[in-house]
Coordinates of C-alpha atoms in Angstrom, one line a residue:
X10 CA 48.3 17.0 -19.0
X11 CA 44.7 15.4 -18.1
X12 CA 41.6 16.7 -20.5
X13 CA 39.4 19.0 -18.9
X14 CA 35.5 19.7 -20.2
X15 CA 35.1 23.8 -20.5
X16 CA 31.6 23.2 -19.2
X17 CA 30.4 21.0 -15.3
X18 CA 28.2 18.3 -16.0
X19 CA 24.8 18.9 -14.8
X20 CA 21.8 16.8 -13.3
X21 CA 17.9 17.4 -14.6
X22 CA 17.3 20.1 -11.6
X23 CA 19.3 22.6 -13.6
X24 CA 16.9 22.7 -16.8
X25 CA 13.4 23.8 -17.4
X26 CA 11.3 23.0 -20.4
X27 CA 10.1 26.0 -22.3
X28 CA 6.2 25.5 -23.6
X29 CA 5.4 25.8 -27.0
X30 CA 2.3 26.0 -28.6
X31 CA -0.4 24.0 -27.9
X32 CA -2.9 22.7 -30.9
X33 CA -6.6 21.2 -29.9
X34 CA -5.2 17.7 -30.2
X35 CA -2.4 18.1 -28.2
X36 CA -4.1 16.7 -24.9
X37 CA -2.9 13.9 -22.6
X38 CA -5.5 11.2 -24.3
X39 CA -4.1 11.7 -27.9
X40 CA -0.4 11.1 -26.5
X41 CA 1.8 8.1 -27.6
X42 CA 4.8 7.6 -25.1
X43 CA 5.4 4.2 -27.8
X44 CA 9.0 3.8 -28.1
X45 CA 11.8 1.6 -29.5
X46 CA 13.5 -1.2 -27.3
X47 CA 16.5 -2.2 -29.8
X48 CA 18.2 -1.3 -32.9
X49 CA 16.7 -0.9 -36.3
X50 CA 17.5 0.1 -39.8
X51 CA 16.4 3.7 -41.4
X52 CA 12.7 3.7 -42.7
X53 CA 12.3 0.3 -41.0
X54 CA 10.5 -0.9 -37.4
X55 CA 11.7 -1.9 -34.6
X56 CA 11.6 -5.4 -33.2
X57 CA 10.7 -4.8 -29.9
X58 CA 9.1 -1.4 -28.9
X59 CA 7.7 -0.4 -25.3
X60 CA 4.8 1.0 -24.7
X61 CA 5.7 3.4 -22.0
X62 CA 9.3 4.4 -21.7
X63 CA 9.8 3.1 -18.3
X64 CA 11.9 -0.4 -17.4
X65 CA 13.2 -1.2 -14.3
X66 CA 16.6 -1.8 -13.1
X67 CA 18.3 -4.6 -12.7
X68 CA 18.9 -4.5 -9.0
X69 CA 17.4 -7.0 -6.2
X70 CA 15.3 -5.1 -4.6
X71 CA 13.6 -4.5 -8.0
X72 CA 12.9 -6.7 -10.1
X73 CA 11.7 -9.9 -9.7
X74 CA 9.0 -12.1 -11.4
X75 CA 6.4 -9.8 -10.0
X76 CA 7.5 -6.6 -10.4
X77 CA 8.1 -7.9 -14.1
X78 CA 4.3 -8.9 -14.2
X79 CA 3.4 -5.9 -12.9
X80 CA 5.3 -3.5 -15.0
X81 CA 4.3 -5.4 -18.2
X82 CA 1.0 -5.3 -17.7
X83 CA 1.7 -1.2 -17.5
X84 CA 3.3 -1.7 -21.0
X85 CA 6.9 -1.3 -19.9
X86 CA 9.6 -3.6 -19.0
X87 CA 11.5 -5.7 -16.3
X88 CA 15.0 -6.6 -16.2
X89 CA 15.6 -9.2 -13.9
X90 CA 18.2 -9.0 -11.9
X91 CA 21.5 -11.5 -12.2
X92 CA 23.3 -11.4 -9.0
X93 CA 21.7 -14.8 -8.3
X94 CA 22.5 -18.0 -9.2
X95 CA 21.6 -18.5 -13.1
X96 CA 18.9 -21.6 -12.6
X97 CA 17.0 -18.8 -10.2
X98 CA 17.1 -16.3 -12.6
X99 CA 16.4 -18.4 -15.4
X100 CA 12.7 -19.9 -13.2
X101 CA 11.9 -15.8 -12.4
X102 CA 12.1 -15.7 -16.0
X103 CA 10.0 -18.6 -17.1
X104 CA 7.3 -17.8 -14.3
X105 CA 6.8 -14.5 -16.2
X106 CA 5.9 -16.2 -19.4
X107 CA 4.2 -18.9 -18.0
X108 CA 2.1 -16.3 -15.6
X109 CA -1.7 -15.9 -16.5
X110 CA -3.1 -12.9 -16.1
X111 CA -5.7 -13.1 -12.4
X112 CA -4.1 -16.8 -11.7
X113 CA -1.4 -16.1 -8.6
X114 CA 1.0 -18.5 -8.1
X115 CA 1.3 -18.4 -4.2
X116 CA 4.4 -16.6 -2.9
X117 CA 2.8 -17.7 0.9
X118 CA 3.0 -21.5 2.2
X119 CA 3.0 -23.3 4.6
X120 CA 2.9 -27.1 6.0
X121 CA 0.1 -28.5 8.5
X122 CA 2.4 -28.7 11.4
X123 CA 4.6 -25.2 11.6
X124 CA 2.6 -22.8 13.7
X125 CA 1.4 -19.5 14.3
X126 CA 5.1 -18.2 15.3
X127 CA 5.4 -19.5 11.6
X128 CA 2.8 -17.6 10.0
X129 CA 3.4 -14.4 11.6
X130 CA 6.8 -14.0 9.9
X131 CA 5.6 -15.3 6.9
X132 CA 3.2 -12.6 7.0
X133 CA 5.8 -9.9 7.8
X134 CA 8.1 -11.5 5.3
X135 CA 5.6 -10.8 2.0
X136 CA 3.1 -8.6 3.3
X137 CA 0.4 -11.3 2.1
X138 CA -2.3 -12.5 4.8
X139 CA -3.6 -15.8 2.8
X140 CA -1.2 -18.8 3.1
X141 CA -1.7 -22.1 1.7
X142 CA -1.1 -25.1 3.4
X143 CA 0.4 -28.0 1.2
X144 CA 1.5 -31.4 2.1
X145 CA 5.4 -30.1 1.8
X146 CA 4.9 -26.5 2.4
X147 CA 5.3 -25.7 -1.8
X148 CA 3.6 -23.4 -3.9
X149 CA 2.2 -26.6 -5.9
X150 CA 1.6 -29.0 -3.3
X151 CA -1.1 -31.2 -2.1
X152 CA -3.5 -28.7 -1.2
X153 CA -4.5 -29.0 2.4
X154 CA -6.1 -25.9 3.8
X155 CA -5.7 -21.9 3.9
X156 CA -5.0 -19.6 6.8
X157 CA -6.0 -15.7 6.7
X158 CA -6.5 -13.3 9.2
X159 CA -9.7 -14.4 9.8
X160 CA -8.5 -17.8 11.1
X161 CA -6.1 -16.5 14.4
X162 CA -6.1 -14.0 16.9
X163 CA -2.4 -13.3 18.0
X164 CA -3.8 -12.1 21.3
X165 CA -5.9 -15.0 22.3
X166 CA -3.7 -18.3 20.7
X167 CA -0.2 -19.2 21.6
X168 CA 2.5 -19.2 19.1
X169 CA 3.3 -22.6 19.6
X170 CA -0.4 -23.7 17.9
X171 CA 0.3 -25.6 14.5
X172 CA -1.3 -24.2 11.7
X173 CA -3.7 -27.3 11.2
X174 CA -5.2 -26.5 14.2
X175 CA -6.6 -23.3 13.3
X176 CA -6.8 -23.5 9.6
X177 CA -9.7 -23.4 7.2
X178 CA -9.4 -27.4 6.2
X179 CA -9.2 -28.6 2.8
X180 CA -12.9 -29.9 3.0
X181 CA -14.4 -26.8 3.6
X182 CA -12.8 -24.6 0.8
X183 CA -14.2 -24.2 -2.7
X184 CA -11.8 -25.1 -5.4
X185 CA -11.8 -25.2 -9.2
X186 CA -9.9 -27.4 -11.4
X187 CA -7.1 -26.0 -13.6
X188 CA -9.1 -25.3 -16.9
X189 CA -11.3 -22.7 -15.1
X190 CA -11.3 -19.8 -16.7
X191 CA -10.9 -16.3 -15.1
X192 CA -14.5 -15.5 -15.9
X193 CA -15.7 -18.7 -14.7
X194 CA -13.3 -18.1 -11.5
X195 CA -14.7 -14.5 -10.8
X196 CA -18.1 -16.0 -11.0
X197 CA -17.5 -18.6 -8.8
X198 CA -15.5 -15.7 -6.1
X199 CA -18.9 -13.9 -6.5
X200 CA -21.7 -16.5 -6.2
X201 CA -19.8 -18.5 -3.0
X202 CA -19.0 -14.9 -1.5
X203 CA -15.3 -15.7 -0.8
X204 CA -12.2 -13.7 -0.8
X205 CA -9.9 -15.7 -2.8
X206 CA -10.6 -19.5 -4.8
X207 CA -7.8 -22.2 -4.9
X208 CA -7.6 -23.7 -8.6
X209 CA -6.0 -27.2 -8.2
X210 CA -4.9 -30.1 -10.7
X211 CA -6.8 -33.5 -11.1
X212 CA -4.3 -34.5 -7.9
X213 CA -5.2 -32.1 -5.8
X214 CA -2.3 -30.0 -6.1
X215 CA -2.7 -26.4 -5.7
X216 CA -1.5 -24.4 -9.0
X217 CA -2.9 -20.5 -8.5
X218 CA -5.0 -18.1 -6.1
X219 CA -7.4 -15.8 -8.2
X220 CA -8.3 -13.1 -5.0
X221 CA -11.6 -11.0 -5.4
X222 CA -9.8 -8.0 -4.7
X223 CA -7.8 -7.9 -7.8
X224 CA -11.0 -8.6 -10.0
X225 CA -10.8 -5.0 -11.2
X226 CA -6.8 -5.2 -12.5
X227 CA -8.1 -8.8 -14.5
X228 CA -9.6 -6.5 -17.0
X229 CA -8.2 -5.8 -20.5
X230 CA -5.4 -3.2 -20.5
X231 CA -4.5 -2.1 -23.9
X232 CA -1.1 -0.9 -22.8
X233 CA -0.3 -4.8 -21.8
X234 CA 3.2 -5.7 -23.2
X235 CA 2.9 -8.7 -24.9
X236 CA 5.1 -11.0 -27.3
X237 CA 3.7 -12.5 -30.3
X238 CA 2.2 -15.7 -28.4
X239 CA -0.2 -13.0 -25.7
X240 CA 2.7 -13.7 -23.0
X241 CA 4.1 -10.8 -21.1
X242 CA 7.4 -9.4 -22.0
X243 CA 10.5 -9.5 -20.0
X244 CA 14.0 -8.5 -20.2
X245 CA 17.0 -10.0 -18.1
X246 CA 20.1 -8.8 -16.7
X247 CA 23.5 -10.6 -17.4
X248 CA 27.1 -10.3 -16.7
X249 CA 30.8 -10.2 -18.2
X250 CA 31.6 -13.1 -15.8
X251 CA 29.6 -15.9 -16.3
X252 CA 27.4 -15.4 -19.5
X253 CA 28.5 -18.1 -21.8
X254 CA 26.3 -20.1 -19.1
X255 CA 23.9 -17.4 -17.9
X256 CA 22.8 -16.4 -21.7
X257 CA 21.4 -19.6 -22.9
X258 CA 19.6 -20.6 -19.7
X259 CA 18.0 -17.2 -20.1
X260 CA 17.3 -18.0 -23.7
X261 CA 15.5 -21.5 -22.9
X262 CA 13.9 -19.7 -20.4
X263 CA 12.2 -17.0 -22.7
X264 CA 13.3 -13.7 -22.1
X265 CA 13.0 -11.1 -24.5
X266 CA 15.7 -9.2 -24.3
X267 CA 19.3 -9.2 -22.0
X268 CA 20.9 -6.7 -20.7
X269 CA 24.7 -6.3 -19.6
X270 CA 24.4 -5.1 -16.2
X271 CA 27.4 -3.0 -15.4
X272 CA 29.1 0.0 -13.8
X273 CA 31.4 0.7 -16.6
X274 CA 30.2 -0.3 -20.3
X275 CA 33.5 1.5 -22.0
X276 CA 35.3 -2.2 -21.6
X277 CA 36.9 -4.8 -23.3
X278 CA 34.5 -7.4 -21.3
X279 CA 31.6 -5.9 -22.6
X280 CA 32.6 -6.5 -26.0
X281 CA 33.6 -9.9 -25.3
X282 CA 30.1 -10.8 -23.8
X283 CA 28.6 -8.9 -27.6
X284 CA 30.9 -10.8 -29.1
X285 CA 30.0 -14.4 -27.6
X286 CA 26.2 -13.9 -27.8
X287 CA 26.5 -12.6 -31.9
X288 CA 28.5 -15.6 -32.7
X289 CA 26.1 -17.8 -30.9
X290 CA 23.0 -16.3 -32.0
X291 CA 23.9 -13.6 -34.5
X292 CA 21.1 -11.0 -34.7
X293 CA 18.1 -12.8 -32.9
X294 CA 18.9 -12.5 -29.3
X295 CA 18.5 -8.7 -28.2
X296 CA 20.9 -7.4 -25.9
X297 CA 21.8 -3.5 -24.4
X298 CA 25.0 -2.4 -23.4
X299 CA 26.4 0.3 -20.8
X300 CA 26.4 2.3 -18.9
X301 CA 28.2 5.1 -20.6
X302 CA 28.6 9.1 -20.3
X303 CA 30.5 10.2 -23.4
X304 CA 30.5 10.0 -27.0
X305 CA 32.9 7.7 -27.2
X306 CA 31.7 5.0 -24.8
X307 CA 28.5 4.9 -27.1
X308 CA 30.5 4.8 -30.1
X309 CA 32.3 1.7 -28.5
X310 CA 29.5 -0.1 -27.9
X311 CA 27.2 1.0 -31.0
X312 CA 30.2 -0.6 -32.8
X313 CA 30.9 -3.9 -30.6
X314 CA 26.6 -4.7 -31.4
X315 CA 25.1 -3.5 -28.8
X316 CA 20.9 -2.8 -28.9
X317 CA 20.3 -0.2 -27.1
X318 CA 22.7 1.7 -24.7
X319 CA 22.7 2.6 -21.0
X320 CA 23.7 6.1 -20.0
X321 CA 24.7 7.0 -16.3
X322 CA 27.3 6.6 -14.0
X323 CA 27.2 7.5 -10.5
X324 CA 23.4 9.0 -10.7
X325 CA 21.3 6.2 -8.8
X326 CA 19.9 7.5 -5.3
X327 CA 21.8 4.6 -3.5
X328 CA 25.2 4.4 -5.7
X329 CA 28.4 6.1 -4.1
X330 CA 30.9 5.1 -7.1
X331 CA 31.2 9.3 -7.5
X332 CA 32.1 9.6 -3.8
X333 CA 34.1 6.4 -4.0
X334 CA 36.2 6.3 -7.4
X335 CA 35.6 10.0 -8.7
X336 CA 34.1 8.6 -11.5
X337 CA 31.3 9.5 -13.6
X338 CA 29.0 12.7 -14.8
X339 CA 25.8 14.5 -14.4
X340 CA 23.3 12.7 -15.6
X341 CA 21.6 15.6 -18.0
X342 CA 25.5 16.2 -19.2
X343 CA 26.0 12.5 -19.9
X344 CA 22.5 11.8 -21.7
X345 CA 22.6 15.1 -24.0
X346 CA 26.3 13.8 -25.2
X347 CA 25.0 10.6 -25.5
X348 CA 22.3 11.3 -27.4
X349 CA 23.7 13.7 -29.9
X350 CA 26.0 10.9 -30.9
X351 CA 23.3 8.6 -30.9
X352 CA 21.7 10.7 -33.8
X353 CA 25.4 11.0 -35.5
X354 CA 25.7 7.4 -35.4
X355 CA 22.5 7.6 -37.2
X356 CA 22.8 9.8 -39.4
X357 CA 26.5 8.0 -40.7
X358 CA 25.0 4.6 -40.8
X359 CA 21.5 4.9 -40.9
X360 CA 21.6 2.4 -37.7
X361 CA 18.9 3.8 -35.2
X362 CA 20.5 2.4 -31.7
X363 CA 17.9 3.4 -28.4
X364 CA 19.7 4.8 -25.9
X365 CA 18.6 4.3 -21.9
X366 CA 18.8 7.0 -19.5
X367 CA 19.4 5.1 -16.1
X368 CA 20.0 7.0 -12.7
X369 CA 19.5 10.5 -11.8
X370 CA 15.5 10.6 -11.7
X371 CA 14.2 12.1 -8.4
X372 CA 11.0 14.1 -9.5
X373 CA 8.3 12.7 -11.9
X374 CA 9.3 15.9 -14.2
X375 CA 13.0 14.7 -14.3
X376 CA 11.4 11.9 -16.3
X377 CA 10.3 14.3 -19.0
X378 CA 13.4 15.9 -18.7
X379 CA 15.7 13.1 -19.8
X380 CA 13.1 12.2 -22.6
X381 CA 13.3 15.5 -24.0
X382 CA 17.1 15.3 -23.8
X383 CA 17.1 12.5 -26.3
X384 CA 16.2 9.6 -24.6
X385 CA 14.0 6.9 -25.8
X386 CA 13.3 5.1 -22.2
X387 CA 14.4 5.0 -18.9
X388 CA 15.4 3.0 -16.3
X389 CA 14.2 3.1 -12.7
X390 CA 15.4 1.9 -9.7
X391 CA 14.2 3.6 -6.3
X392 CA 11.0 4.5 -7.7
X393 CA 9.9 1.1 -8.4
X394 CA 11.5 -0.3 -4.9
X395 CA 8.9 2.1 -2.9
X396 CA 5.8 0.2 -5.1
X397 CA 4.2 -3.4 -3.7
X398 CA 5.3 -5.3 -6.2
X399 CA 9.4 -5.0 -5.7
X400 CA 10.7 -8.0 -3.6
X401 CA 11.3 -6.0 -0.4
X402 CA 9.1 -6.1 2.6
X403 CA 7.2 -3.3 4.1
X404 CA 8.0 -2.5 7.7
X405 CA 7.1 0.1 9.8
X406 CA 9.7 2.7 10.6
X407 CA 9.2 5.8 13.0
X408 CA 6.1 5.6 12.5
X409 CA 6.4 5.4 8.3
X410 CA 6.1 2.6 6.4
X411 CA 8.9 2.1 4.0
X412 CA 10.5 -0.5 1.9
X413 CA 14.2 -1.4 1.8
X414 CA 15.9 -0.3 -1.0
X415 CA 19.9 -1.3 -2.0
X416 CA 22.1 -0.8 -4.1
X417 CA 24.1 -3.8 -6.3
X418 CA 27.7 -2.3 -5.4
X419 CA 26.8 -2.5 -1.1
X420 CA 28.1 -5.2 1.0
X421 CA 24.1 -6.6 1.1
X422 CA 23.9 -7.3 -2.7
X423 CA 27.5 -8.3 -2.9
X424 CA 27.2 -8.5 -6.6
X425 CA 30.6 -7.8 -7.2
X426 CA 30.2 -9.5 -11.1
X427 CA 28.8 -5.9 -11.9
X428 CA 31.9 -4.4 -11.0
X429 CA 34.2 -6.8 -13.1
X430 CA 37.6 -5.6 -14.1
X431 CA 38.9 -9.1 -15.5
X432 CA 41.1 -9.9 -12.2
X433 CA 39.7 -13.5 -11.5
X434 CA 41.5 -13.2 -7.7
X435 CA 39.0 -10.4 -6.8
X436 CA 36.2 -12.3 -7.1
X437 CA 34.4 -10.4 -4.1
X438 CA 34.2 -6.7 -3.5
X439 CA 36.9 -4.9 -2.6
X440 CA 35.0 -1.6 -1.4
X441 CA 31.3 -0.9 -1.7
X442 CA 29.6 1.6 -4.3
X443 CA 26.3 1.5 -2.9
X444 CA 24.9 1.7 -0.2
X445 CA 21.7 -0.1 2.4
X446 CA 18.8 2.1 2.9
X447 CA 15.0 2.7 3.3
X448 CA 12.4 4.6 0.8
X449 CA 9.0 5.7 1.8
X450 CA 6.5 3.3 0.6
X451 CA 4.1 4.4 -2.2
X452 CA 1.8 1.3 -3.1
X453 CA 0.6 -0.4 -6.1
X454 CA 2.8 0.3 -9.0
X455 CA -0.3 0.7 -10.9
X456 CA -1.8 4.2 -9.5
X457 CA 1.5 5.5 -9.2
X458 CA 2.7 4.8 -12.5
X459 CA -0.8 6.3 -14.2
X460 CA 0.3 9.2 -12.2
X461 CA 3.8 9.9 -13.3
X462 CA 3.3 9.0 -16.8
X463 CA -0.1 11.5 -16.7
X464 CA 2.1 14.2 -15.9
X465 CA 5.0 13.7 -18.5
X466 CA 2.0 13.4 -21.3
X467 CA 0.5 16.6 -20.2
X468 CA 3.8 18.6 -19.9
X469 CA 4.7 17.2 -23.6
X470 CA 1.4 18.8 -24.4
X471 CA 2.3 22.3 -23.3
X472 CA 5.1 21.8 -25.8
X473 CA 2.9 20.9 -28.2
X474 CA 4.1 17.4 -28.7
X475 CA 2.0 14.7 -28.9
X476 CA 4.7 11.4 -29.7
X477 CA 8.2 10.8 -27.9
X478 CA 9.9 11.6 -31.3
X479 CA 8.3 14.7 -32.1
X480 CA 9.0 15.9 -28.4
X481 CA 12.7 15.0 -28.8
X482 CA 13.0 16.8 -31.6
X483 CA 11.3 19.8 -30.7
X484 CA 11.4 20.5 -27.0
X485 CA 13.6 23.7 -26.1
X486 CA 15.1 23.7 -23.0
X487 CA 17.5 26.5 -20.6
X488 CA 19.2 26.7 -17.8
X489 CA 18.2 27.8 -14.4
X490 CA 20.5 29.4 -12.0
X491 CA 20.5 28.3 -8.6
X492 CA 18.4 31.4 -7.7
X493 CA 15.4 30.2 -10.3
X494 CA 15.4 26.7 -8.6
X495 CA 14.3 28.3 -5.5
X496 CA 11.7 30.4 -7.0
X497 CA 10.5 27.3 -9.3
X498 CA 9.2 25.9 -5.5
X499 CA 6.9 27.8 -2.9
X500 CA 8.2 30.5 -1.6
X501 CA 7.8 33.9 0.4
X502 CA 4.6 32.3 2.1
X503 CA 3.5 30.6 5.3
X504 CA 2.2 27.2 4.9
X505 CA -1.1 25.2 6.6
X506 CA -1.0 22.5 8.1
X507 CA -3.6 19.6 7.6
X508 CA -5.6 20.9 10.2
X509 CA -5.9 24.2 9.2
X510 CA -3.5 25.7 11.6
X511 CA 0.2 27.4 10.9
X512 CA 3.2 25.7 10.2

């Protein structure tokens, strides 16, 4: 007969932290949330370490070039997503190395003779109201004008008018040529009072933006994660389907670090993908594994060369392979297993492998959860889609604004490489595990990341823990019956409203 667990798997809402005590250093400033990004030996470093335990998934409404920017200047990591063709992936990639910190590559352009009609749905396409105007409508173009809001009045011009009608002409802008420096371009934004300064090459062509209002983010942030020549980190996503093509494009193209984006990791392709990139590169490309939600799937993988190791299946807000397949675990289940064999693994080979907690995370304190549980980072979908910088617009719904948010496995994403069982006439999806959907928008991933992480520093200090290891090792946790879970939110009161009166 089938194997049955004694115990139900269970998700981070059924376990509570118990404080321990609290020392005069143990306050949010004094904590580390450093952490390990691949595999190392016993009393030796890691390669690659984070600097918060936060990357984001590999999913397209994630993580694109500028959610990678944006994350890494946080000091965590972005995994671009691979259900694209490989030479797109491989450019998101390269923009992020080549990406100066305050110079904008512009994501808005236009040409002199599209029109209003045009720049409206460009504007409701990226959220951005400064387009330029190039000679072919690129990002590096001929520079030829700007339009912002400043320059049309929907109400009062017809969406028919060409944009070089109404747009600030070439000869009126101030411009600086390509070795500018960001101090030297801030001074210039301040002395000609203007909102945003073009820097162009010797031709003319326009190569960044640098905008006043993001003169405050230009400065130094110590948490920046940066590779050994000052460029910002980032990670990729590949496949088990086309990587002896999709790896080395990646490679030339500077990632950091690769990850095998899949919905099973407990498969022969995955060690077939470890096995191609350790014979082509041995031990200098980094690459993680997964997902998995037993000991033995990490054993698998630990053993086939894998990095670090993806725990979760079935947990992400928009994934339905549970409802679908009947497959998979609760995610605080899967991650304490995991992690326990992590440390076995360890402790046999003296091969420290990172393990990644990825799905299951719905309240900030569910992060602190699953780091106390074992693991060393985690990786986030839906709470990076709701931020600016993911690559889905924000639109206006009921009244809310909110951003769309879906999953790999629906019929939008299509990415049915993820799902990859070696059946090469299948080559499409055969039933969706995810689904098309809205989250409430939260803005800049900056303020809201400060946020989060503020409060999983604080509760490690009630615990008396002031670095990730220390926590893991010393955090006590219970249960909490269904009954405590009611009493652990408000309860047996009668709310205000925002106005004072009763709700």
């Amino acid at each position: 007969m089938a194997y049955y667990y004694n115990e139900p798997s269970r998700t981070f809402s059924e376990y509570l932290l118990i404080p321990g005590y609290t020392s005069p250093e143990c306050v949010p400033s004094n904590v580390s949330l450093r952490t390990p990004l691949v595999k190392f030996k016993k009393g030796e470093e890691s390669s690659l370490y984070l600097n918060i335990p936060l990357v984001s998934a590999i999913m397209q409404a994630v993580s694109d070039d500028k959610m990678a920017v944006a994350l890494a200047r946080e000091g965590g990591l972005s995994f671009i997503y691979c259900s694209q063709p490989i030479e797109e992936q491989a450019t998101m990639v390269a923009r992020v190395k080549a990406y100066k910190a305050g110079f904008v590559v512009s994501d808005s352009n236009l040409q002199p003779d599209d029109t209003l009609a045009d720049v409206l749905k460009l504007v409701q396409k990226t959220g951005h109201n400064t387009i330029a105007v190039t000679d072919d409508g690129t990002a590096h173009g001929k520079l030829l004008g700007l339009v912002t809001s400043r320059d049309y009045r929907v109400s009062r011009m017809s969406p028919t008018m060409k944009v070089k009608e109404f747009m600030t002409p070439r000869e009126k802008l101030v411009t600086a040529p390509e070795n500018t420096t960001l101090k030297e371009a801030n001074d210039i934004i301040w002395e000609h009072k203007i909102n945003q300064l073009p820097i162009v090459d010797k031709d003319d062509r326009l190569l960044y933006l640098v905008f006043r209002k993001d003169y405050s983010q230009h400065k130094e942030n110590p948490q920046e994660l940066l590779d050994s020549k000052k460029r910002y980190m980032v990670g990729a996503g590949i496949n088990t389907y086309d990587y002896e093509e999709r790896v080395p494009a990646l490679i030339d193209a500077g990632a950091d670090v690769l990850c095998i984006d899949s919905s099973d990791g407990y498969t022969c392709w995955q060690k077939r993908t470890l096995d191609f990139i350790r014979e082509k590169y041995g031990d200098s490309v980094k690459v993680g594994a997964g997902n998995v939600v037993d000991r033995e799937g990490f054993l698998f993988l630990a053993r086939a060369g894998a990095d670090f190791i993806k725990v979760g299946i079935g947990g992400g807000s928009i994934c339905i392979t549970r409802e679908q397949k009947g497959i998979g675990r609760g995610q605080a289940t899967a991650l304490i297993e995991v992690a326990a064999a992590r440390d076995e693994y360890f402790n046999e080979t003296g091969i420290y492998i990172p393990i990644c907690s990825d799905g299951g995370i719905v309240h900030d304190y569910h992060m602190t959860l699953a780091l106390a549980m074992g693991a060393d980072f985690l990786m986030l979908g839906r709470y990076f889609a709701r931020f600016d910088e993911s690559p889905s617009p924000k639109i206006m719904i009921n009244g809310t604004y909110v951003k769309e948010y879906w999953g790999e496995g629906s019929n939008r994403a299509r990415n049915w490489q993820r799902y990859d069982l070696g059946d090469k006439e299948k080559e499409n999806l055969s039933f969706e595990e995810g689904v098309d959907s809205y989250v409430v928008y939260a803005g800049p991933l900056r303020d809201n990341v400060a946020k989060s992480l503020y409060k999983v520093k604080s509760t490690m200090c009630n615990c008396g823990c002031t670095n990730l290891a220390d926590f893991k090792k010393n955090a006590k946790l219970t249960l909490v019956s269904a009954t405590s879970i009611v009493e652990g939110g408000y309860h047996d009161v009668i709310l205000k409203s925002t106005s004072g009166s009763i709700t």
